[in-house]
Coordinates of C-alpha atoms in Angstrom, one line a residue:
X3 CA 0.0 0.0 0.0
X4 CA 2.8 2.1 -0.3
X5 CA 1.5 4.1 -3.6
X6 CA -0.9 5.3 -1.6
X7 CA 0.9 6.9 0.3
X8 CA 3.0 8.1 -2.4
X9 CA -0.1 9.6 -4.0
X10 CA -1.6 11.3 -1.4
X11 CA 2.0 12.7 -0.1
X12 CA 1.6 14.3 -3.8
X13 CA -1.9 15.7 -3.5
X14 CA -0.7 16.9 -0.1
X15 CA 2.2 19.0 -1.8
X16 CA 0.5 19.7 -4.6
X17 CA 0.0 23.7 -4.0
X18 CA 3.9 24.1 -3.8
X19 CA 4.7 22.3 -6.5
X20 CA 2.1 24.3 -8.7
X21 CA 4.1 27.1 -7.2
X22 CA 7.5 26.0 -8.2
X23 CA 6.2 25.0 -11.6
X24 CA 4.5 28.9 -12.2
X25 CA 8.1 30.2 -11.2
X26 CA 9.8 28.0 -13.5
X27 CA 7.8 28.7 -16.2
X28 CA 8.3 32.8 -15.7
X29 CA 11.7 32.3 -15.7
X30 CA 12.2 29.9 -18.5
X31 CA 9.7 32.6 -20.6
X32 CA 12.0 35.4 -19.4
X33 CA 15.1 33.9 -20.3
X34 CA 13.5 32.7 -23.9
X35 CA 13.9 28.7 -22.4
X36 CA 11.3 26.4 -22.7
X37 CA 7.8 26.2 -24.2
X38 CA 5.0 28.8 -24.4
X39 CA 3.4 29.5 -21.0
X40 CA 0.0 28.7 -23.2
X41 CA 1.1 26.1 -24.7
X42 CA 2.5 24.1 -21.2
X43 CA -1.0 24.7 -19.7
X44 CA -2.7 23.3 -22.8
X45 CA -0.4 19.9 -22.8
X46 CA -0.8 19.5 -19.4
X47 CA -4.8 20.3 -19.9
X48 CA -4.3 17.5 -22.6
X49 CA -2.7 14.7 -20.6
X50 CA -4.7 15.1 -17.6
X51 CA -8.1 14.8 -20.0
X52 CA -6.1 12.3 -21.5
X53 CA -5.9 10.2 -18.0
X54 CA -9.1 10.7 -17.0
X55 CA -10.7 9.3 -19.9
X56 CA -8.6 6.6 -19.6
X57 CA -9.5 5.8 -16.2
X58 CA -13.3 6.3 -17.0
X59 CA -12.8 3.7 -20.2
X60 CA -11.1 1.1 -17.1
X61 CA -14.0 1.4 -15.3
X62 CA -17.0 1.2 -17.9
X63 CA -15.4 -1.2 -19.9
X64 CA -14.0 -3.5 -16.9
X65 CA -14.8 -2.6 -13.5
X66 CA -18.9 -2.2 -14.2
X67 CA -19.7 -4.7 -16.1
X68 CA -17.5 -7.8 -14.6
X69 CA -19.0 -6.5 -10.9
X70 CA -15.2 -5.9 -9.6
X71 CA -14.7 -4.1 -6.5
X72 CA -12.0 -1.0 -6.3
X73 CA -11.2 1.8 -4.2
X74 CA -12.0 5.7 -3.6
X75 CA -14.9 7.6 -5.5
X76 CA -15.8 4.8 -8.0
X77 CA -15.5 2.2 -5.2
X78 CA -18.1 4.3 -2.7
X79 CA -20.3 5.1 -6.1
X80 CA -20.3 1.3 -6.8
X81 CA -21.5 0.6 -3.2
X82 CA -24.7 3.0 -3.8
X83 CA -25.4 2.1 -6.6
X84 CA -25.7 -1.2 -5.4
X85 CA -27.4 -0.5 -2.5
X86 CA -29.9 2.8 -3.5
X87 CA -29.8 2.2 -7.2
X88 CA -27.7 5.7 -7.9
X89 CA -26.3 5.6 -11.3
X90 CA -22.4 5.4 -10.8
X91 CA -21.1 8.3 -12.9
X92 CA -24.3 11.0 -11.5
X93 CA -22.9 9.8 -7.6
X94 CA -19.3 10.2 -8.4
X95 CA -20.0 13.9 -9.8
X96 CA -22.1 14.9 -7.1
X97 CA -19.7 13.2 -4.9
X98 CA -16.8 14.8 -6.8
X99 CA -18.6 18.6 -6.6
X100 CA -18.6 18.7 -2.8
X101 CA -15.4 17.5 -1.9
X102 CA -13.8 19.7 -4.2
X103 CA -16.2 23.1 -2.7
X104 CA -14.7 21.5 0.7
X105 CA -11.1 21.6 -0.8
X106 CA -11.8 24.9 -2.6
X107 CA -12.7 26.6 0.8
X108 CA -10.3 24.9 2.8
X109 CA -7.1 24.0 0.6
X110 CA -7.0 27.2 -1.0
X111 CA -7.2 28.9 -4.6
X112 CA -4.2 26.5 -6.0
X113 CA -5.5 23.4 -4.8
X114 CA -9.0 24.1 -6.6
X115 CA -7.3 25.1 -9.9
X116 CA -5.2 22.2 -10.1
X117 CA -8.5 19.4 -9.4
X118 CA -10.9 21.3 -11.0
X119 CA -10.6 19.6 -14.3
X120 CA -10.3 15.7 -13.0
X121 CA -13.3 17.2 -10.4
X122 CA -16.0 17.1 -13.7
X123 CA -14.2 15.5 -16.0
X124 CA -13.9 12.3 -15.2
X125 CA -17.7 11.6 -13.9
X126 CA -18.7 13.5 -17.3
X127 CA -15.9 11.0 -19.7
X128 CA -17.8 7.9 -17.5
X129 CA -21.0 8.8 -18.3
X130 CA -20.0 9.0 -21.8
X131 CA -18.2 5.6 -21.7
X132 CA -21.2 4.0 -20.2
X133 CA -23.2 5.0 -23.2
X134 CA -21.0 3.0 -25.5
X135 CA -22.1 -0.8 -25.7
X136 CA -19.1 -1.9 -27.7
X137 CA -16.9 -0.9 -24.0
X138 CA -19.1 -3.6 -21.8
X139 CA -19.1 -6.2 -23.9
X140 CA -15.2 -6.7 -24.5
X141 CA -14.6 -9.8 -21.7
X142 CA -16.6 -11.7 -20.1
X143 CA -13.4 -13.4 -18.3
X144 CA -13.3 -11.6 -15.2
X145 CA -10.0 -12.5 -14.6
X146 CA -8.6 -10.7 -17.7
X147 CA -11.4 -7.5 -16.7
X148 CA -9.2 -7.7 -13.3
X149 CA -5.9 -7.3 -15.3
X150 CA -6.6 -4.8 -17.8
X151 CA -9.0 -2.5 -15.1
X152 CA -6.0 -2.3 -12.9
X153 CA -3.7 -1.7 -16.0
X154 CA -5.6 1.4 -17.2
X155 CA -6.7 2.9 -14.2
X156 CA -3.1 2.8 -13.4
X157 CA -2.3 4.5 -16.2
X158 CA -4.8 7.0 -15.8
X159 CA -4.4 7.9 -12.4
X160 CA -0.4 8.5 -13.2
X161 CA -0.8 10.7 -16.1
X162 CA -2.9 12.9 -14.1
X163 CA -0.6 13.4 -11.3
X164 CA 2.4 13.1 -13.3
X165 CA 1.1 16.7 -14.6
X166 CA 0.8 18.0 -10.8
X167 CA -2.8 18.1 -10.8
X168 CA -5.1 15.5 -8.5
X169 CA -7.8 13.3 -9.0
X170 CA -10.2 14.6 -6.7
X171 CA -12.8 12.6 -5.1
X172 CA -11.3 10.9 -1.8
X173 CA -8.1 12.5 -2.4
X174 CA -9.5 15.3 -1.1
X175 CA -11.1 14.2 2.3
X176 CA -7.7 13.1 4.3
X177 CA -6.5 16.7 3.6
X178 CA -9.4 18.5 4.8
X179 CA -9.0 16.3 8.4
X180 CA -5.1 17.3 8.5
X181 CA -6.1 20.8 7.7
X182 CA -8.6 21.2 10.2
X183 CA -7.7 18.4 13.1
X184 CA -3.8 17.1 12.3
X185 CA -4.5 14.0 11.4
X186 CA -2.0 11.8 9.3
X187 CA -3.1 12.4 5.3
X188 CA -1.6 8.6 4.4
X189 CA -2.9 7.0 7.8
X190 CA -6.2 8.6 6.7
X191 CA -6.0 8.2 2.8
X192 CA -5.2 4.1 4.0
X193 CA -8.6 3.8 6.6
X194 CA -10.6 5.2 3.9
X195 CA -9.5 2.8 0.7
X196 CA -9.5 0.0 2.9
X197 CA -13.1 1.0 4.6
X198 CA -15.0 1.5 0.9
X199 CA -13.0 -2.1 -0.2
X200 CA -14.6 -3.5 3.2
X201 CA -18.4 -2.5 1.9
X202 CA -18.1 -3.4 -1.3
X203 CA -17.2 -7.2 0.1
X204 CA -21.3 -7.3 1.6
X205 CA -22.6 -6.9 -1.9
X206 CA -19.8 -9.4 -3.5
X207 CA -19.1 -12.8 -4.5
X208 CA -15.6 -14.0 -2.5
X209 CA -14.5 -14.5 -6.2
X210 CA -15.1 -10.9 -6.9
X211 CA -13.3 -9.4 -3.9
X212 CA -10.3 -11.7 -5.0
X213 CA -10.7 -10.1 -8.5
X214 CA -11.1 -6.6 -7.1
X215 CA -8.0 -7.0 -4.4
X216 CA -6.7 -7.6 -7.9
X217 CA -7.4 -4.7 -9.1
X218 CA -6.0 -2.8 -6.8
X219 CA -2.5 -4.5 -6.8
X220 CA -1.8 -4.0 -10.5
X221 CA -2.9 -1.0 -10.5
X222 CA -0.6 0.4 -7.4
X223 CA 2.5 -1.5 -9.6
X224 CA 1.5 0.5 -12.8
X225 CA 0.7 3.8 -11.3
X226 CA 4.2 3.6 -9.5
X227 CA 5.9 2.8 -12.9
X228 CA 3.9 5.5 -14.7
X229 CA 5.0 8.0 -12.0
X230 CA 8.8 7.1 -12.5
X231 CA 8.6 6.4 -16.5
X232 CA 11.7 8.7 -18.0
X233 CA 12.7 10.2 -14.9
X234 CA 15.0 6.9 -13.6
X235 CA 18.2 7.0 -15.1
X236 CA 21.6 5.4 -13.7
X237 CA 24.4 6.7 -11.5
X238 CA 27.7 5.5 -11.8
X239 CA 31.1 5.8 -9.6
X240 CA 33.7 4.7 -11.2
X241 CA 37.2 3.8 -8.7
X242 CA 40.7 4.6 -11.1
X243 CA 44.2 5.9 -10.5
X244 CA 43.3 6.9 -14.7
X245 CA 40.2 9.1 -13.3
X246 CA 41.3 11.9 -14.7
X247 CA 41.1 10.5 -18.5
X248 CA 37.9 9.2 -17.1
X249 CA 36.5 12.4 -16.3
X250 CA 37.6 14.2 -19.5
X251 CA 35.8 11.1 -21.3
X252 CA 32.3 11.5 -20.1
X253 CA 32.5 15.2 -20.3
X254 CA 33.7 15.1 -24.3
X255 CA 32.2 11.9 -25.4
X256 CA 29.0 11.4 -22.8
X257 CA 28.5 14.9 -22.8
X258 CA 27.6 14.2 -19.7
X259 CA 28.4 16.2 -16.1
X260 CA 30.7 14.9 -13.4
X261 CA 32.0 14.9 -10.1
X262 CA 35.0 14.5 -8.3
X263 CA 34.9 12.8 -4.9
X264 CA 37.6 12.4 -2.6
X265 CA 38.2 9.0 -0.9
X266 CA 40.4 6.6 0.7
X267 CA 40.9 3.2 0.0
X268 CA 40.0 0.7 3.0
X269 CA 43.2 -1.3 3.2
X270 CA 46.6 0.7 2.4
X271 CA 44.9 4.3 3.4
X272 CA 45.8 5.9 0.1
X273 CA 44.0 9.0 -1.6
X274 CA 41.9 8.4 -4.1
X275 CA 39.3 10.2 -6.4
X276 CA 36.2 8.6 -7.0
X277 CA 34.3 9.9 -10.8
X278 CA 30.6 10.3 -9.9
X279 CA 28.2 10.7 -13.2
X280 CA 24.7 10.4 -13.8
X281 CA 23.7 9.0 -17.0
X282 CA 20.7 7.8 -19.3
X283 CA 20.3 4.0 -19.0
X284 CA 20.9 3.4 -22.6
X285 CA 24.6 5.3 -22.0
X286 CA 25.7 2.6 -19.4
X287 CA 26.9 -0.1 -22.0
X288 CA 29.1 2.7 -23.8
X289 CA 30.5 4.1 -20.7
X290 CA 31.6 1.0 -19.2
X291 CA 33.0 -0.2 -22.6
X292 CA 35.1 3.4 -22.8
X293 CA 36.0 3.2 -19.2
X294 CA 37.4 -0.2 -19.3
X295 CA 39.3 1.1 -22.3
X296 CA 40.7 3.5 -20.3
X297 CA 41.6 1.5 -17.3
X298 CA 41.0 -2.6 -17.4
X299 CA 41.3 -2.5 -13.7
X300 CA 38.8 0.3 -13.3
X301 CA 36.2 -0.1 -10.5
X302 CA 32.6 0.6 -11.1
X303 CA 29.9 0.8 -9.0
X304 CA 26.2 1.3 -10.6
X305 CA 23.3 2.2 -9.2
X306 CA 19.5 3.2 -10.7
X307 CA 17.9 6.0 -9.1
X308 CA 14.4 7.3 -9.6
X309 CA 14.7 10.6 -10.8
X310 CA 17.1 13.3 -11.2
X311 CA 16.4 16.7 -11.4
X312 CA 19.1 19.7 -12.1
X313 CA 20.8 21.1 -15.7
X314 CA 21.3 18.9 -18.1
X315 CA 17.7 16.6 -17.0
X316 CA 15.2 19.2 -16.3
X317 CA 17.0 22.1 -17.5
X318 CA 18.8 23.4 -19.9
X319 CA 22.5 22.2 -20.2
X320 CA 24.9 25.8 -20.3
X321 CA 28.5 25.2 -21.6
X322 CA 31.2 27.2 -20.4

C-alpha cells in the first residue's frame, strides 16, 4: 500500500509544486527557455483529460460490467449504486462537486485550480463511456477484466498526477482532516480505501473481492511505474588511479556532467578520487565499454535511481 501513500503525499504538496512550476515557467519565458506558458498549460490540460478518460474507459469497460470491487470515488459510487440504485457516474459527480467546494474553501485557490478539471471530467468521460455498448461487452473473463481494469486505471491515475494536478474525489477528504484536526493524510488516505473495499465485500461474491484485491494491486504496480517512466536514469562511480582521462571522457564523449569525490581506499589508506556521473540507462553499455578502455582494472559501481532533477535533466545544459 505504499503508492498510496505516495499519492496522497503528492496531493498533499501539490500547491507548492504548482508554485514551483509557475516560477519556472516565468523564468524559462524570461530567459526565452522552454515552451510557451500557453502552450504548457494546454499539454498538461491534454494529458490530464487524456488520463481521466482513460480511467473512466477502465471502469465502464472492466470494473462495471465484470462486478469488480475498487477503491476511492468509483469504489463508494459502486457501493450506492448497489445499495440505493444511484447511477455510478451521476454519484461520483455529485460526490466529486462537494469535496472539491470543501477543498476549494479549505485548501485554497491553488488546490482548486489544479483538481478542478479531474473534479467534472472524469464523472462527465464515465458517463460518456457508459453510453457505449461496444466498452461492456469486450470480456466476459473476469480474470482478464481484473488485469486490464488495474492496468488502465493505473495509467490513468499516473498521467494525471504526473502533470501535478489531482484526482479529486477521496483524495480530497484526508486533507481536509489534516487541515482542520492534524490527522495523518496517508494513515487517513489508507482507513478510507481499505473501509470503501470492506463495503463493497457485503454486496460481493468472495470470487469478486479476490478479483477486485486484484485490481488494486496492478494497478498500485502500474501507477508507481507510470510515476517514474523517464525520470530513472543510472548513477555511476567509477574507482581509477586513470580518473582523470575518465573524467575528461564523459564530459567530451558522454556529454555528460561529473564529479570529483575524494576517498580513501580501505586497506593501504591511500587517496583516491572517485568519478561520480549520472547517466541515461541506454549510456551505461558505452561508458563502461570506454571506461574499461581506459583503465581494465577500473572499479565501477552502478546504481538506478528514480529521478534526477538539475541542468542537463530538467533544464537546460549551459556550456562554459
Amino acid at each position: 500500500m505504499d503508492i498510496f501513500w505516495r499519492r496522497i503525499e503528492r496531493a498533499g504538496i501539490l500547491a507548492a509544486e504548482v508554485t514551483e512550476m509557475e516560477q519556472k515557467k516565468k523564468w524559462e519565458a524570461r530567459s526565452g527557455h522552454g515552451d510557451s506558458p500557453v502552450l504548457e498549460t494546454l499539454r498538461r490540460l491534454v494529458m490530464v483529460l487524456l488520463g481521466n478518460a482513460v480511467y473512466a474507459v477502465a471502469v465502464a469497460a472492466f470494473i462495471v460490467p465484470a462486478g469488480l470491487i475498487t477503491g476511492g470515488s468509483t469504489g463508494l459510487a459502486l457501493f450506492f449504486e448497489h445499495l440505493l440504485g444511484l447511477p455510478v457516474a451521476a454519484f461520483v459527480l455529485c460526490f466529486n462537486g462537494v469535496m472539491f467546494l470543501g477543498g476549494a474553501a479549505v485548501l485554497g485557490k491553488n488546490f482548486a485550480v489544479t483538481t478542478l478539471v479531474s473534479t467534472f471530467a472524469y464523472p462527465a468521460l464515465l458517463a460518456c463511456a457508459q453510453k457505449i455498448p461496444q466498452l461492456s461487452h469486450l470480456t466476459d473473463d473476469p480474470l482478464l477484466a481484473a488485469v486490464y481494469a488495474g492496468g488502465l486505471i493505473g495509467i490513468g491515475i499516473g498521467l494525471v498526477l504526473r502533470e501535478g494536478a489531482s484526482t479529486g474525489g477521496m483524495d480530497i477528504p484526508p486533507l481536509l482532516l489534516n487541515r482542520l484536526f492534524g490527522l495523518s493524510v496517508p494513515a487517513t488516505l489508507y482507513v478510507f480505501d481499505c473501509g470503501i473495499l470492506i463495503l463493497q465485500m457485503f454486496h460481493s461474491t468472495a470470487e469478486q473481492v479476490l478479483h477486485g484485491i486484484l485490481v488494486v494491486l496492478i494497478y498500485t504496480v502500474v501507477l508507481d511505474k507510470v510515476l517514474l517512466a523517464g525520470k530513472s536514469q543510472t548513477q555511476v562511480k567509477i574507482i581509477s588511479r586513470r580518473y582523470e582521462e575518465i573524467n575528461a571522457m564523459i564530459q567530451k564523449s558522454l556529454d555528460r556532467g561529473s564529479t570529483l569525490v575524494r576517498s580513501v581506499t580501505g586497506r593501504f589508506r591511500e587517496e583516491q578520487m572517485v568519478v561520480l556521473t549520472v547517466i541515461s540507462n541506454r549510456e551505461l553499455p558505452k561508458l563502461t565499454r570506454m571506461a574499461s578502455e581506459i583503465d581494465p582494472d577500473a572499479f565501477l559501481i552502478i546504481n538506478q535511481v528514480s529521478e534526477v532533477r538539475g541542468r542537463g535533466f530538467t533544464s537546460k545544459k549551459k556550456y562554459r
